[in-house]
Short mmCIF file of C-alpha atoms in Angstrom, two decimals:
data_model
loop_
_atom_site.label_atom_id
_atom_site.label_comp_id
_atom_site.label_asym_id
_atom_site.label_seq_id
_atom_site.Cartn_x
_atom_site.Cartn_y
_atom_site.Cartn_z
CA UNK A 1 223.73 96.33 62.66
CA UNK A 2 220.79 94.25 63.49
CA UNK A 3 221.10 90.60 62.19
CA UNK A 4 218.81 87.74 62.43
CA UNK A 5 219.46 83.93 62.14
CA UNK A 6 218.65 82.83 59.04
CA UNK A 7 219.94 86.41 57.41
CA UNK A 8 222.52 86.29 53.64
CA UNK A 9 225.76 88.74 54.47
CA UNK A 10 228.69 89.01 52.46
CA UNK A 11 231.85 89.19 53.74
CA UNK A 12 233.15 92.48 52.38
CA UNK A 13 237.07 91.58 52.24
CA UNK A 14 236.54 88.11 50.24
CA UNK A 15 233.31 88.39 48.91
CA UNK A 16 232.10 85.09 50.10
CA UNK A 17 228.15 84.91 50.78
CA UNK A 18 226.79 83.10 54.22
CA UNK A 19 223.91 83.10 56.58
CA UNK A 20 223.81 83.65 60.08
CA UNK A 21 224.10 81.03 62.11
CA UNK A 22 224.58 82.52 65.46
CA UNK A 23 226.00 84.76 67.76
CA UNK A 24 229.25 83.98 69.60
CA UNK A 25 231.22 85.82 72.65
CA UNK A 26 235.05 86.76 72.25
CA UNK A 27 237.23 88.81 74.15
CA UNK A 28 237.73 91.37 72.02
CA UNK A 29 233.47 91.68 71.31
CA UNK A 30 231.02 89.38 69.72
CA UNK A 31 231.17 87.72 66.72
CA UNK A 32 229.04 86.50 63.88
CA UNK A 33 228.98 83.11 63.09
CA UNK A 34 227.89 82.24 59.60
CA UNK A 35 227.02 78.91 58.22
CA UNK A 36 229.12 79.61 54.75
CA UNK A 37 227.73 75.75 53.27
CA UNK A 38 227.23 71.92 54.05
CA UNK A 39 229.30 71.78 57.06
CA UNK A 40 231.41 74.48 56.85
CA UNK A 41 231.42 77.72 59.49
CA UNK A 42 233.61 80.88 60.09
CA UNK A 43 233.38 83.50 62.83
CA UNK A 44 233.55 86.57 61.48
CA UNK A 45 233.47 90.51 62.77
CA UNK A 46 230.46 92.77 62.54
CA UNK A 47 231.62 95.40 60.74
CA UNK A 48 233.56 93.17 58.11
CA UNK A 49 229.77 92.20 57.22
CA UNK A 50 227.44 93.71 54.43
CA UNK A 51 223.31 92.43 54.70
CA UNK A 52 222.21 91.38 51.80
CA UNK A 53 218.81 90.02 52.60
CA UNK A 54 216.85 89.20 55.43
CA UNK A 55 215.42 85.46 56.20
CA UNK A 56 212.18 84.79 56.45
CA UNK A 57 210.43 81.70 57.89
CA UNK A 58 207.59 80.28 55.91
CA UNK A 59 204.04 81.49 57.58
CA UNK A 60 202.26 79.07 60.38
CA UNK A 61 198.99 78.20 60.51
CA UNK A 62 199.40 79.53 64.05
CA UNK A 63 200.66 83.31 62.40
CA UNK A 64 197.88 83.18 59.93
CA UNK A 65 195.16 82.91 61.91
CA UNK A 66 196.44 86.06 64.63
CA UNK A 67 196.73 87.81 61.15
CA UNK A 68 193.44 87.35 60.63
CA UNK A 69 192.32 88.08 64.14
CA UNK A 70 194.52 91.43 64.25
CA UNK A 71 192.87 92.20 60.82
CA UNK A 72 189.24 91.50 62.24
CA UNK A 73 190.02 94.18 65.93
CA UNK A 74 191.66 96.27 63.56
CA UNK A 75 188.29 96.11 61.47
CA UNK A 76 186.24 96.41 64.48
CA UNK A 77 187.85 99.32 65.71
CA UNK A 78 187.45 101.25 62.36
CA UNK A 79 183.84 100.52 62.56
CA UNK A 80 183.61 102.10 65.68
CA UNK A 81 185.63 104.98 64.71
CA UNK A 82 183.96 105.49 61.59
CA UNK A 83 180.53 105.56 63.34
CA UNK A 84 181.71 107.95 65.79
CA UNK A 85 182.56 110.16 63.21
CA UNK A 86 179.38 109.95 61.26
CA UNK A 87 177.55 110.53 64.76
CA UNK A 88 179.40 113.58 65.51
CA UNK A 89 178.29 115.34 61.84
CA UNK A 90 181.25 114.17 59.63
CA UNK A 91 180.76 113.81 56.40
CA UNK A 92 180.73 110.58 53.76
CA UNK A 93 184.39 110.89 53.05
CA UNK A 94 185.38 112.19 56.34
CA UNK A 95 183.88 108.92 57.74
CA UNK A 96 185.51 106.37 54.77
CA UNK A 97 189.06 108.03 55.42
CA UNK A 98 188.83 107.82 58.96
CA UNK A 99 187.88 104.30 58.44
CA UNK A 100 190.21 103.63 55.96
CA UNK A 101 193.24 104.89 57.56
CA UNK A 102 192.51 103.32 61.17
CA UNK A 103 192.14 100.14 59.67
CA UNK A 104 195.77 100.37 58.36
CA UNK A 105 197.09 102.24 60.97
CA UNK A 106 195.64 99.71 63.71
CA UNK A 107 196.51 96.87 61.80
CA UNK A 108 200.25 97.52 60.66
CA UNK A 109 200.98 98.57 63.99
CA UNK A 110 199.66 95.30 65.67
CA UNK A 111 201.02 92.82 63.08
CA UNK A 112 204.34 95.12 63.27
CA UNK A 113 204.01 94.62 66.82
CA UNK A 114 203.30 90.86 67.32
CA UNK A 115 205.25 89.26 64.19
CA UNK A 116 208.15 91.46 63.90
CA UNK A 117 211.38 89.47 63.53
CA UNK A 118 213.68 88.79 66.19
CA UNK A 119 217.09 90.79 65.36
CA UNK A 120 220.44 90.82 67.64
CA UNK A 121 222.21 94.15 67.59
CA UNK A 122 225.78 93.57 66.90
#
């Protein structure tokens, strides 16, 4: 299972909802730590967890503005491949799909790439 900090599990033998706080070493394998309220933290197994959603930090200036660049090589690229297209005897809607689809293939895979969330396999 791949859990970030920040992520709501449930405990699947009592039910109780936490998020993860950390990661901590044992003998017998690693452990979850989960932050369960004000003060209050319990180690708990892996497999005795159940994800129920995944945290998400509030965006940056910093992250919004290499969204926007990503967006804008993603848009130059598609401009190029478009042309290239059009050049080479493609037609109208060749070009626009071409276009269209490098745009979102470029730019999902970048933004996938460079914002994904940091996740600890455990």
């Amino acid at each position: 299972m791949l859990l970030g900090i920040g992520d709501v599990v449930r405990i699947r033998n009592c039910k109780t909802l936490g998020t993860v706080a950390g990661v901590a070493a044992h003998t017998s394998g690693s452990l979850v730590v989960l932050s369960l309220g004000p003060g209050l933290s319990r180690p708990v197994v892996p497999s005795e967890l159940e994800l129920v959603a995944r945290g998400m930090k509030p965006q940056s200036t910093a992250r919004s503005v290499a969204t926007l660049v990503l967006f804008a090589l993603a848009l130059v690229v598609a401009a190029v491949l478009g042309g290239t297209v059009h050049n080479l005897g493609g037609g109208l809607a060749l070009t626009v799909f071409v276009a269209l689809s490098s745009v979102s293939a470029i730019f999902g895979g970048l933004v996938n790439t460079f914002h994904r969330p940091r996740r600890v396999r455990v």
